Each structure stands twice: as structure tokens, then as C-alpha cells.
PDB file of C-alpha atoms in Angstrom:
ATOM      1  CA  MET A 162      31.369   8.168 -30.315  1.00  0.00           C
ATOM      2  CA  LEU A 163      28.106   7.978 -29.764  1.00  0.00           C
ATOM      3  CA  VAL A 164      26.239   8.627 -26.398  1.00  0.00           C
ATOM      4  CA  ILE A 165      23.035   6.663 -25.989  1.00  0.00           C
ATOM      5  CA  VAL A 166      21.020   8.528 -22.968  1.00  0.00           C
ATOM      6  CA  THR A 167      18.711   5.528 -21.518  1.00  0.00           C
ATOM      7  CA  ARG A 168      17.604   7.360 -18.426  1.00  0.00           C
ATOM      8  CA  PRO A 169      13.714   8.567 -18.622  1.00  0.00           C
ATOM      9  CA  ALA A 170      11.743  11.352 -17.984  1.00  0.00           C
ATOM     10  CA  SER A 171      12.955  15.221 -17.067  1.00  0.00           C
ATOM     11  CA  ALA A 172      16.220  13.931 -15.805  1.00  0.00           C
ATOM     12  CA  GLY A 173      16.955  12.222 -19.299  1.00  0.00           C
ATOM     13  CA  GLU A 174      15.782  15.162 -21.198  1.00  0.00           C
ATOM     14  CA  ARG A 175      17.732  17.496 -19.154  1.00  0.00           C
ATOM     15  CA  LEU A 176      21.139  15.370 -19.946  1.00  0.00           C
ATOM     16  CA  PHE A 177      20.538  14.992 -23.276  1.00  0.00           C
ATOM     17  CA  GLU A 178      19.995  18.533 -24.074  1.00  0.00           C
ATOM     18  CA  ARG A 179      23.264  19.239 -22.260  1.00  0.00           C
ATOM     19  CA  LEU A 180      24.983  17.142 -24.483  1.00  0.00           C
ATOM     20  CA  LEU A 181      23.758  18.552 -27.576  1.00  0.00           C
ATOM     21  CA  ARG A 182      24.578  21.888 -26.274  1.00  0.00           C
ATOM     22  CA  GLN A 183      28.067  21.126 -25.595  1.00  0.00           C
ATOM     23  CA  GLY A 184      28.153  19.681 -29.234  1.00  0.00           C
ATOM     24  CA  TYR A 185      28.000  15.807 -28.081  1.00  0.00           C
ATOM     25  CA  ARG A 186      26.440  13.162 -31.048  1.00  0.00           C
ATOM     26  CA  ALA A 187      23.940  12.135 -28.535  1.00  0.00           C
ATOM     27  CA  TYR A 188      20.614  10.230 -28.507  1.00  0.00           C
ATOM     28  CA  ARG A 189      17.986   9.634 -26.471  1.00  0.00           C
ATOM     29  CA  TRP A 190      16.548   6.412 -26.288  1.00  0.00           C
ATOM     30  CA  ALA A 191      14.883   5.776 -22.795  1.00  0.00           C
ATOM     31  CA  ALA A 192      14.285   2.688 -21.066  1.00  0.00           C
ATOM     32  CA  PHE A 193      10.896   3.566 -20.117  1.00  0.00           C
ATOM     33  CA  ASP A 194       8.246   6.044 -20.799  1.00  0.00           C
ATOM     34  CA  ILE A 195       6.818   7.993 -17.623  1.00  0.00           C
ATOM     35  CA  GLY A 196       2.721   7.739 -17.431  1.00  0.00           C
ATOM     36  CA  ASP A 197       0.249   8.381 -14.940  1.00  0.00           C
ATOM     37  CA  ALA A 198      -0.228   7.023 -11.523  1.00  0.00           C
ATOM     38  CA  PRO A 199      -1.489   2.933 -12.165  1.00  0.00           C
ATOM     39  CA  ASP A 200      -4.300   3.632  -9.544  1.00  0.00           C
ATOM     40  CA  PRO A 201      -4.787   7.502  -9.281  1.00  0.00           C
ATOM     41  CA  PRO A 202      -7.858   7.084  -6.520  1.00  0.00           C
ATOM     42  CA  HIS A 203      -5.667   4.792  -4.352  1.00  0.00           C
ATOM     43  CA  ALA A 204      -2.380   7.452  -4.916  1.00  0.00           C
ATOM     44  CA  ARG A 205      -4.554  10.255  -3.578  1.00  0.00           C
ATOM     45  CA  ALA A 206      -6.228   8.309  -0.587  1.00  0.00           C
ATOM     46  CA  VAL A 207      -3.111   7.472   0.546  1.00  0.00           C
ATOM     47  CA  LEU A 208      -1.353  11.360  -0.324  1.00  0.00           C
ATOM     48  CA  ASP A 209      -4.427  12.546   2.237  1.00  0.00           C
ATOM     49  CA  ARG A 210      -3.084  10.716   4.881  1.00  0.00           C
ATOM     50  CA  LEU A 211       0.621  12.014   4.650  1.00  0.00           C
ATOM     51  CA  ARG A 212      -0.411  13.436   8.349  1.00  0.00           C
ATOM     52  CA  ASP A 213       0.360   9.708   9.479  1.00  0.00           C
ATOM     53  CA  TYR A 214       3.597   9.151   8.583  1.00  0.00           C
ATOM     54  CA  ASP A 215       6.744  10.648  10.144  1.00  0.00           C
ATOM     55  CA  LEU A 216       8.529  10.400   6.866  1.00  0.00           C
ATOM     56  CA  ALA A 217       7.850  10.739   3.424  1.00  0.00           C
ATOM     57  CA  ILE A 218      10.628  10.024   0.669  1.00  0.00           C
ATOM     58  CA  PHE A 219      10.356  11.268  -3.271  1.00  0.00           C
ATOM     59  CA  VAL A 220      12.657   8.540  -4.980  1.00  0.00           C
ATOM     60  CA  SER A 221      13.149  11.373  -8.079  1.00  0.00           C
ATOM     61  CA  ALA A 222      12.198  14.695  -9.252  1.00  0.00           C
ATOM     62  CA  THR A 223       9.466  12.738 -11.283  1.00  0.00           C
ATOM     63  CA  ALA A 224       8.036  11.465  -8.008  1.00  0.00           C
ATOM     64  CA  VAL A 225       7.583  15.116  -6.665  1.00  0.00           C
ATOM     65  CA  GLN A 226       5.936  16.256 -10.066  1.00  0.00           C
ATOM     66  CA  GLY A 227       3.325  12.867 -10.026  1.00  0.00           C
ATOM     67  CA  ALA A 228       2.163  13.534  -5.934  1.00  0.00           C
ATOM     68  CA  GLY A 229       2.134  17.188  -6.856  1.00  0.00           C
ATOM     69  CA  SER A 230      -0.708  16.467  -9.321  1.00  0.00           C
ATOM     70  CA  LEU A 231      -2.531  13.938  -6.913  1.00  0.00           C
ATOM     71  CA  MET A 232      -2.062  15.972  -3.619  1.00  0.00           C
ATOM     72  CA  ARG A 233      -5.124  17.885  -2.146  1.00  0.00           C
ATOM     73  CA  GLY A 234      -4.134  20.331   0.620  1.00  0.00           C
ATOM     74  CA  ALA A 235      -1.181  21.779   2.018  1.00  0.00           C
ATOM     75  CA  TRP A 236       2.030  19.609   3.048  1.00  0.00           C
ATOM     76  CA  PRO A 237       1.282  18.381   6.814  1.00  0.00           C
ATOM     77  CA  PRO A 238       3.562  20.228   8.939  1.00  0.00           C
ATOM     78  CA  GLY A 239       4.300  16.926  11.204  1.00  0.00           C
ATOM     79  CA  THR A 240       5.524  14.541   8.114  1.00  0.00           C
ATOM     80  CA  MET A 241       9.637  15.085   7.550  1.00  0.00           C
ATOM     81  CA  ILE A 242      10.696  15.009   3.847  1.00  0.00           C
ATOM     82  CA  GLY A 243      13.129  13.034   2.357  1.00  0.00           C
ATOM     83  CA  ALA A 244      14.688  13.589  -0.992  1.00  0.00           C
ATOM     84  CA  VAL A 245      17.044  11.338  -3.057  1.00  0.00           C
ATOM     85  CA  GLY A 246      19.051  13.202  -4.874  1.00  0.00           C
ATOM     86  CA  ALA A 247      19.723  16.792  -5.382  1.00  0.00           C
ATOM     87  CA  SER A 248      17.685  17.151  -8.358  1.00  0.00           C
ATOM     88  CA  THR A 249      14.805  15.516  -6.061  1.00  0.00           C
ATOM     89  CA  HIS A 250      15.134  18.196  -3.845  1.00  0.00           C
ATOM     90  CA  ALA A 251      14.978  20.834  -6.168  1.00  0.00           C
ATOM     91  CA  ALA A 252      11.892  19.491  -7.293  1.00  0.00           C
ATOM     92  CA  ILE A 253      10.841  19.615  -3.598  1.00  0.00           C
ATOM     93  CA  ASP A 254      11.584  23.076  -2.911  1.00  0.00           C
ATOM     94  CA  ALA A 255       9.618  24.432  -6.526  1.00  0.00           C
ATOM     95  CA  GLU A 256       6.662  22.087  -6.239  1.00  0.00           C
ATOM     96  CA  LEU A 257       5.971  21.589  -2.570  1.00  0.00           C
ATOM     97  CA  LYS A 258       7.619  25.175  -1.200  1.00  0.00           C
ATOM     98  CA  PRO A 259       8.779  23.714   2.156  1.00  0.00           C
ATOM     99  CA  SER A 260      10.006  25.706   5.293  1.00  0.00           C
ATOM    100  CA  ARG A 261      13.719  26.143   5.339  1.00  0.00           C
ATOM    101  CA  ASN A 262      15.766  23.052   6.531  1.00  0.00           C
ATOM    102  CA  ALA A 263      12.489  20.778   6.232  1.00  0.00           C
ATOM    103  CA  VAL A 264      13.873  18.740   3.501  1.00  0.00           C
ATOM    104  CA  ILE A 265      16.381  15.475   4.472  1.00  0.00           C
ATOM    105  CA  SER A 266      18.827  15.002   1.702  1.00  0.00           C
ATOM    106  CA  ALA A 267      22.512  13.856   1.011  1.00  0.00           C
ATOM    107  CA  THR A 268      25.054  16.612   1.386  1.00  0.00           C
ATOM    108  CA  GLU A 269      26.767  18.379  -0.787  1.00  0.00           C
ATOM    109  CA  GLU A 270      29.849  16.913   0.630  1.00  0.00           C
ATOM    110  CA  ASP A 271      28.755  13.403   0.077  1.00  0.00           C
ATOM    111  CA  GLN A 272      30.437  12.356  -3.205  1.00  0.00           C
ATOM    112  CA  GLN A 273      28.042   9.402  -3.626  1.00  0.00           C
ATOM    113  CA  SER A 274      24.069   9.753  -4.769  1.00  0.00           C
ATOM    114  CA  GLY A 275      20.904   7.770  -4.679  1.00  0.00           C
ATOM    115  CA  SER A 276      19.423   5.472  -1.920  1.00  0.00           C
ATOM    116  CA  GLU A 277      23.307   5.150   0.200  1.00  0.00           C
ATOM    117  CA  ALA A 278      23.622   8.774   0.414  1.00  0.00           C
ATOM    118  CA  PHE A 279      20.108   9.352   1.436  1.00  0.00           C
ATOM    119  CA  TRP A 280      20.608   7.055   4.158  1.00  0.00           C
ATOM    120  CA  ARG A 281      23.487   8.399   5.719  1.00  0.00           C
ATOM    121  CA  ALA A 282      21.618  11.787   5.642  1.00  0.00           C
ATOM    122  CA  TRP A 283      19.094  10.338   7.330  1.00  0.00           C
ATOM    123  CA  LEU A 284      20.936   8.523  10.041  1.00  0.00           C
ATOM    124  CA  ALA A 285      23.317  12.108  10.721  1.00  0.00           C
ATOM    125  CA  THR A 286      20.091  13.796  11.935  1.00  0.00           C
ATOM    126  CA  ASN A 287      19.238  11.103  14.864  1.00  0.00           C
ATOM    127  CA  HIS A 288      15.580  11.268  14.187  1.00  0.00           C
ATOM    128  CA  ARG A 289      13.321   8.065  14.469  1.00  0.00           C
ATOM    129  CA  ALA A 290      10.464   7.245  12.081  1.00  0.00           C
ATOM    130  CA  HIS A 291       7.927   4.750  12.895  1.00  0.00           C
ATOM    131  CA  ARG A 292       6.006   4.922   9.654  1.00  0.00           C
ATOM    132  CA  VAL A 293       7.534   5.657   6.485  1.00  0.00           C
ATOM    133  CA  LEU A 294       6.422   6.463   3.060  1.00  0.00           C
ATOM    134  CA  LEU A 295       8.027   5.687   0.125  1.00  0.00           C
ATOM    135  CA  ILE A 296       6.496   7.787  -2.972  1.00  0.00           C
ATOM    136  CA  ARG A 297       7.738   6.305  -6.570  1.00  0.00           C
ATOM    137  CA  ALA A 298       6.763   4.445  -9.284  1.00  0.00           C
ATOM    138  CA  GLN A 299       5.337   1.029  -9.095  1.00  0.00           C
ATOM    139  CA  ASP A 300       8.410  -0.530  -7.912  1.00  0.00           C
ATOM    140  CA  GLY A 301      12.333   0.604  -7.525  1.00  0.00           C
ATOM    141  CA  ARG A 302      14.323   1.822  -4.160  1.00  0.00           C
ATOM    142  CA  ASP A 303      13.634  -1.575  -2.150  1.00  0.00           C
ATOM    143  CA  TRP A 304      17.189  -1.124  -0.902  1.00  0.00           C
ATOM    144  CA  LEU A 305      15.370   1.785   1.435  1.00  0.00           C
ATOM    145  CA  ASN A 306      12.444  -0.138   2.226  1.00  0.00           C
ATOM    146  CA  GLU A 307      14.758  -2.700   3.648  1.00  0.00           C
ATOM    147  CA  ARG A 308      17.017  -0.332   5.541  1.00  0.00           C
ATOM    148  CA  PHE A 309      14.048   1.227   7.530  1.00  0.00           C
ATOM    149  CA  ALA A 310      12.280  -1.921   8.091  1.00  0.00           C
ATOM    150  CA  GLU A 311      15.689  -3.281   9.718  1.00  0.00           C
ATOM    151  CA  LEU A 312      14.924   0.016  12.272  1.00  0.00           C
ATOM    152  CA  GLY A 313      11.582  -1.485  12.979  1.00  0.00           C
ATOM    153  CA  ALA A 314       9.600   1.071  10.890  1.00  0.00           C
ATOM    154  CA  GLN A 315       6.441   0.236   8.855  1.00  0.00           C
ATOM    155  CA  VAL A 316       7.218   1.143   5.527  1.00  0.00           C
ATOM    156  CA  ASP A 317       4.526   1.972   2.991  1.00  0.00           C
ATOM    157  CA  THR A 318       4.972   2.487  -0.919  1.00  0.00           C
ATOM    158  CA  VAL A 319       2.489   4.424  -3.155  1.00  0.00           C
ATOM    159  CA  ALA A 320       2.763   4.751  -6.972  1.00  0.00           C
ATOM    160  CA  VAL A 321       2.209   8.504  -8.302  1.00  0.00           C
ATOM    161  CA  TYR A 322       3.553   7.560 -11.797  1.00  0.00           C
ATOM    162  CA  SER A 323       3.897   4.690 -13.801  1.00  0.00           C
ATOM    163  CA  ARG A 324       7.056   3.229 -15.818  1.00  0.00           C
ATOM    164  CA  VAL A 325       6.479   1.318 -18.862  1.00  0.00           C
ATOM    165  CA  LEU A 326       8.744  -0.297 -21.166  1.00  0.00           C
ATOM    166  CA  HIS A 327       9.537   1.720 -24.280  1.00  0.00           C
ATOM    167  CA  ARG A 328       8.441   0.231 -27.845  1.00  0.00           C
ATOM    168  CA  PRO A 329      10.722   1.522 -30.091  1.00  0.00           C
ATOM    169  CA  SER A 330       9.387   3.066 -33.220  1.00  0.00           C
ATOM    170  CA  ALA A 331       9.863   1.982 -36.845  1.00  0.00           C
ATOM    171  CA  GLU A 332      12.759   5.117 -37.047  1.00  0.00           C
ATOM    172  CA  GLU A 333      14.489   4.329 -34.255  1.00  0.00           C
ATOM    173  CA  LEU A 334      15.263   0.889 -35.180  1.00  0.00           C
ATOM    174  CA  GLN A 335      16.289   1.905 -38.638  1.00  0.00           C
ATOM    175  CA  ASN A 336      18.298   4.202 -36.772  1.00  0.00           C
ATOM    176  CA  LEU A 337      20.153   1.614 -34.747  1.00  0.00           C
ATOM    177  CA  ASN A 338      20.760  -0.801 -37.580  1.00  0.00           C
ATOM    178  CA  GLU A 339      22.784   1.999 -39.342  1.00  0.00           C
ATOM    179  CA  TRP A 340      24.693   2.404 -36.157  1.00  0.00           C
ATOM    180  CA  ILE A 341      25.824  -1.222 -35.948  1.00  0.00           C
ATOM    181  CA  ALA A 342      26.467  -1.373 -39.626  1.00  0.00           C
ATOM    182  CA  SER A 343      28.621   1.688 -39.174  1.00  0.00           C
ATOM    183  CA  GLY A 344      30.943  -0.032 -37.069  1.00  0.00           C
ATOM    184  CA  GLU A 345      31.470   2.488 -34.083  1.00  0.00           C
ATOM    185  CA  LYS A 346      31.212   2.051 -30.563  1.00  0.00           C
ATOM    186  CA  PRO A 347      28.490   3.707 -28.236  1.00  0.00           C
ATOM    187  CA  ALA A 348      28.542   5.046 -24.953  1.00  0.00           C
ATOM    188  CA  ILE A 349      25.701   3.965 -22.952  1.00  0.00           C
ATOM    189  CA  VAL A 350      24.353   5.973 -19.785  1.00  0.00           C
ATOM    190  CA  PHE A 351      22.626   3.504 -17.281  1.00  0.00           C
ATOM    191  CA  SER A 352      20.556   5.453 -14.400  1.00  0.00           C
ATOM    192  CA  SER A 353      18.986   2.210 -12.853  1.00  0.00           C
ATOM    193  CA  THR A 354      19.436  -1.611 -13.066  1.00  0.00           C
ATOM    194  CA  GLU A 355      16.332  -2.162 -14.438  1.00  0.00           C
ATOM    195  CA  ALA A 356      17.094  -0.067 -17.837  1.00  0.00           C
ATOM    196  CA  ILE A 357      19.788  -2.977 -18.583  1.00  0.00           C
ATOM    197  CA  THR A 358      17.079  -5.680 -18.883  1.00  0.00           C
ATOM    198  CA  ALA A 359      14.311  -2.821 -20.659  1.00  0.00           C
ATOM    199  CA  LEU A 360      17.092  -2.058 -23.066  1.00  0.00           C
ATOM    200  CA  ASP A 361      17.408  -5.880 -24.071  1.00  0.00           C
ATOM    201  CA  ARG A 362      14.000  -6.569 -24.436  1.00  0.00           C
ATOM    202  CA  GLN A 363      13.878  -3.834 -26.912  1.00  0.00           C
ATOM    203  CA  ILE A 364      16.313  -5.183 -29.405  1.00  0.00           C
ATOM    204  CA  ASP A 365      17.617  -8.344 -31.085  1.00  0.00           C
ATOM    205  CA  SER A 366      20.659 -10.052 -29.994  1.00  0.00           C
ATOM    206  CA  ALA A 367      22.722  -8.274 -32.859  1.00  0.00           C
ATOM    207  CA  ALA A 368      21.945  -5.345 -30.993  1.00  0.00           C
ATOM    208  CA  GLN A 369      22.515  -6.199 -27.735  1.00  0.00           C
ATOM    209  CA  ALA A 370      25.889  -7.474 -28.510  1.00  0.00           C
ATOM    210  CA  TRP A 371      26.769  -4.320 -30.277  1.00  0.00           C
ATOM    211  CA  LEU A 372      25.774  -2.366 -26.919  1.00  0.00           C
ATOM    212  CA  ARG A 373      27.865  -4.987 -25.103  1.00  0.00           C
ATOM    213  CA  ASN A 374      30.918  -4.053 -27.295  1.00  0.00           C
ATOM    214  CA  GLY A 375      30.670  -0.426 -26.163  1.00  0.00           C
ATOM    215  CA  ILE A 376      31.224   1.598 -22.886  1.00  0.00           C
ATOM    216  CA  ALA A 377      28.827   1.489 -20.487  1.00  0.00           C
ATOM    217  CA  ILE A 378      28.522   4.581 -18.072  1.00  0.00           C
ATOM    218  CA  ALA A 379      26.936   3.067 -14.489  1.00  0.00           C
ATOM    219  CA  CYS A 380      25.263   5.867 -12.477  1.00  0.00           C
ATOM    220  CA  HIS A 381      25.723   3.947  -9.409  1.00  0.00           C
ATOM    221  CA  PRO A 382      27.964   0.791  -8.147  1.00  0.00           C
ATOM    222  CA  ARG A 383      24.831  -1.446  -8.075  1.00  0.00           C
ATOM    223  CA  ILE A 384      24.504  -0.659 -11.706  1.00  0.00           C
ATOM    224  CA  SER A 385      28.076  -1.595 -12.594  1.00  0.00           C
ATOM    225  CA  ASP A 386      27.871  -4.865 -11.077  1.00  0.00           C
ATOM    226  CA  LYS A 387      24.833  -5.674 -13.197  1.00  0.00           C
ATOM    227  CA  LEU A 388      26.278  -4.356 -16.479  1.00  0.00           C
ATOM    228  CA  LEU A 389      29.186  -6.497 -15.667  1.00  0.00           C
ATOM    229  CA  SER A 390      27.373  -9.670 -15.110  1.00  0.00           C
ATOM    230  CA  ASN A 391      25.436  -9.303 -18.112  1.00  0.00           C
ATOM    231  CA  GLY A 392      28.196  -8.919 -20.265  1.00  0.00           C
ATOM    232  CA  TYR A 393      29.408  -5.453 -20.642  1.00  0.00           C
ATOM    233  CA  GLY A 394      32.811  -5.597 -21.228  1.00  0.00           C
ATOM    234  CA  ARG A 395      33.722  -1.878 -20.404  1.00  0.00           C
ATOM    235  CA  VAL A 396      31.993  -0.197 -17.319  1.00  0.00           C
ATOM    236  CA  LEU A 397      32.707   3.291 -16.027  1.00  0.00           C
ATOM    237  CA  ASN A 398      31.545   4.333 -12.645  1.00  0.00           C
ATOM    238  CA  ALA A 399      29.785   7.761 -12.225  1.00  0.00           C
ATOM    239  CA  THR A 400      26.982   9.269 -10.238  1.00  0.00           C
ATOM    240  CA  PHE A 401      23.404  10.726 -10.920  1.00  0.00           C
ATOM    241  CA  ASP A 402      24.864  14.001 -11.043  1.00  0.00           C
ATOM    242  CA  ASP A 403      25.189  15.204 -15.015  1.00  0.00           C
ATOM    243  CA  ASP A 404      28.535  16.653 -14.423  1.00  0.00           C
ATOM    244  CA  SER A 405      29.947  13.232 -13.296  1.00  0.00           C
ATOM    245  CA  ILE A 406      28.659  11.879 -16.176  1.00  0.00           C
ATOM    246  CA  VAL A 407      30.138  14.522 -19.038  1.00  0.00           C
ATOM    247  CA  ALA A 408      33.321  13.886 -16.753  1.00  0.00           C
ATOM    248  CA  GLN A 409      33.709  10.215 -17.694  1.00  0.00           C
ATOM    249  CA  LEU A 410      32.918  10.501 -21.437  1.00  0.00           C
ATOM    250  CA  GLU A 411      36.056  13.564 -21.160  1.00  0.00           C
ATOM    251  CA  SER A 412      38.093  11.012 -19.508  1.00  0.00           C
ATOM    252  CA  ILE A 413      37.638   8.288 -22.546  1.00  0.00           C
ATOM    253  CA  GLY A 414      38.264  10.701 -25.348  1.00  0.00           C
ATOM    254  CA  VAL A 415      34.785  11.394 -26.130  1.00  0.00           C
ATOM    255  CA  GLU A 416      34.668  14.926 -27.343  1.00  0.00           C
ATOM    256  CA  PRO A 417      32.197  17.583 -28.730  1.00  0.00           C
ATOM    257  CA  GLN A 418      31.881  17.671 -32.564  1.00  0.00           C
ATOM    258  CA  ALA A 419      33.346  21.080 -33.532  1.00  0.00           C
ATOM    259  CA  PRO A 420      30.987  23.896 -34.892  1.00  0.00           C
TER     260      PRO A 420
END
């Protein structure tokens, strides 16, 4: 079975490389291409005012990298740092080098990932944030925005990178047609709800039907719900952690190829 990785940026590359190292038939088909901030002067101006915020949340490792290239000066000590996901936390440690215990993120014991896990970690601190900055692409993580707003916080967002629809090359489309003609079913890894629509916009109806005939691996329950409502017949639940995704592949009998 062919494993298709739709996750963009470094996280998608990391999973793809791991699958290849372990002998899986993997193919990288990113739903989005990652680019620079859509408005760098505006993003720099917002990041220059980090001290005005009680909490600044990075939604991904890509957001950390994007902000790091735009920031001027050190991180203000009075602004707490939020990390959505373990890979984001690791990127913060490497890029920003914060003081010990300065980053708020989900505990290792929390088996879920994403916005909900961060939200539980935040509530457990008993901190109060009156002004919150969400550091992301042009959109995404609106669920966190809504939760903080419900508590009365002013929530601002800043796009430090862009996420644009991937345009398949002629070679990619040829590979796709060959996979469909072969009759094999794919296992497709989805790491965002937006990726589901993005993939459909890149391919024709025959290819869409082929994908829905395969097995989808969803990194979050909301992704799973959208996949089912969009006609995917078999959906497995994982987390954003690579180990969880590989475990789901093993559970359905997708095995590495013999060397």
C-alpha cells in the first residue's frame, strides 16, 4: 500500500523521511506550499510589540521559524510563550532559547494533541491572559481564538508565513494516474481539515474517488469528522505524533518493504 503524506513543511518532510528509512512506500504530496509572511512589515511591527501581550501562542514549528526570521530583539520576559504540539515546543527551545519552564505546552501524559491539549495545559496553569497573540499563517487555530475570547481576552493574530495551495507538477499528476491504473489503495495522512479540500482542488473527480476508496489517517478528531462527511469510507484516528501515525499503519497491515 502506498502511503501519501499531505502534511506540509518540515513536519511533513520529517514523517516522509522516517517512512522511507523504515522501508515504507511513501510519497510526499503536500496539500500546501509554505512561503514567507504575506505582509512582512506588518508582521515585524506586531512582533515588535510582543511586550504588550500576556501570552503569545505558536501554532506550529513553521510559525516559530517564520517569527524567528522576522523578530528584532530578544523575547520580552513578561510575555508567556504557548506551544501547540511537541515539535513546536522543540522549535521554540532551539530558536528562542527561552528560560527554563517558560513555555506552556501539553504534558507528555496528555494522549491527545493539538489545540485542545494546549488549552488543557493552559487552564492547568491558572494564569490569566488579557491580551493574547496567535502566531500562525493567514488562518487556522480559530478554536483557540474562540476559547480565549470566551474568557474575555483580546485575541490578535499575526501571519508569519503563508500557506498556499500546492500546484501539482506534470510528473506528480502522471504518478497519480499510474497509481489509479494499478488498482492499489492508498493510505493518506491528513494533518488538517483544510488539507482535505486542498487535495480535492488539485485533482479530478476520478482521483478524488480513488482517494476516498483508500484508508485515511486523521491526526485529530475534527479531521476525522470532516473526512467522513466528505465521503472517505475508512478513517483511522491518530495524533500529530509520528509514532502514532506509524502505529496506525502497522495496525492495518501496511508493512515496510523487504530490503
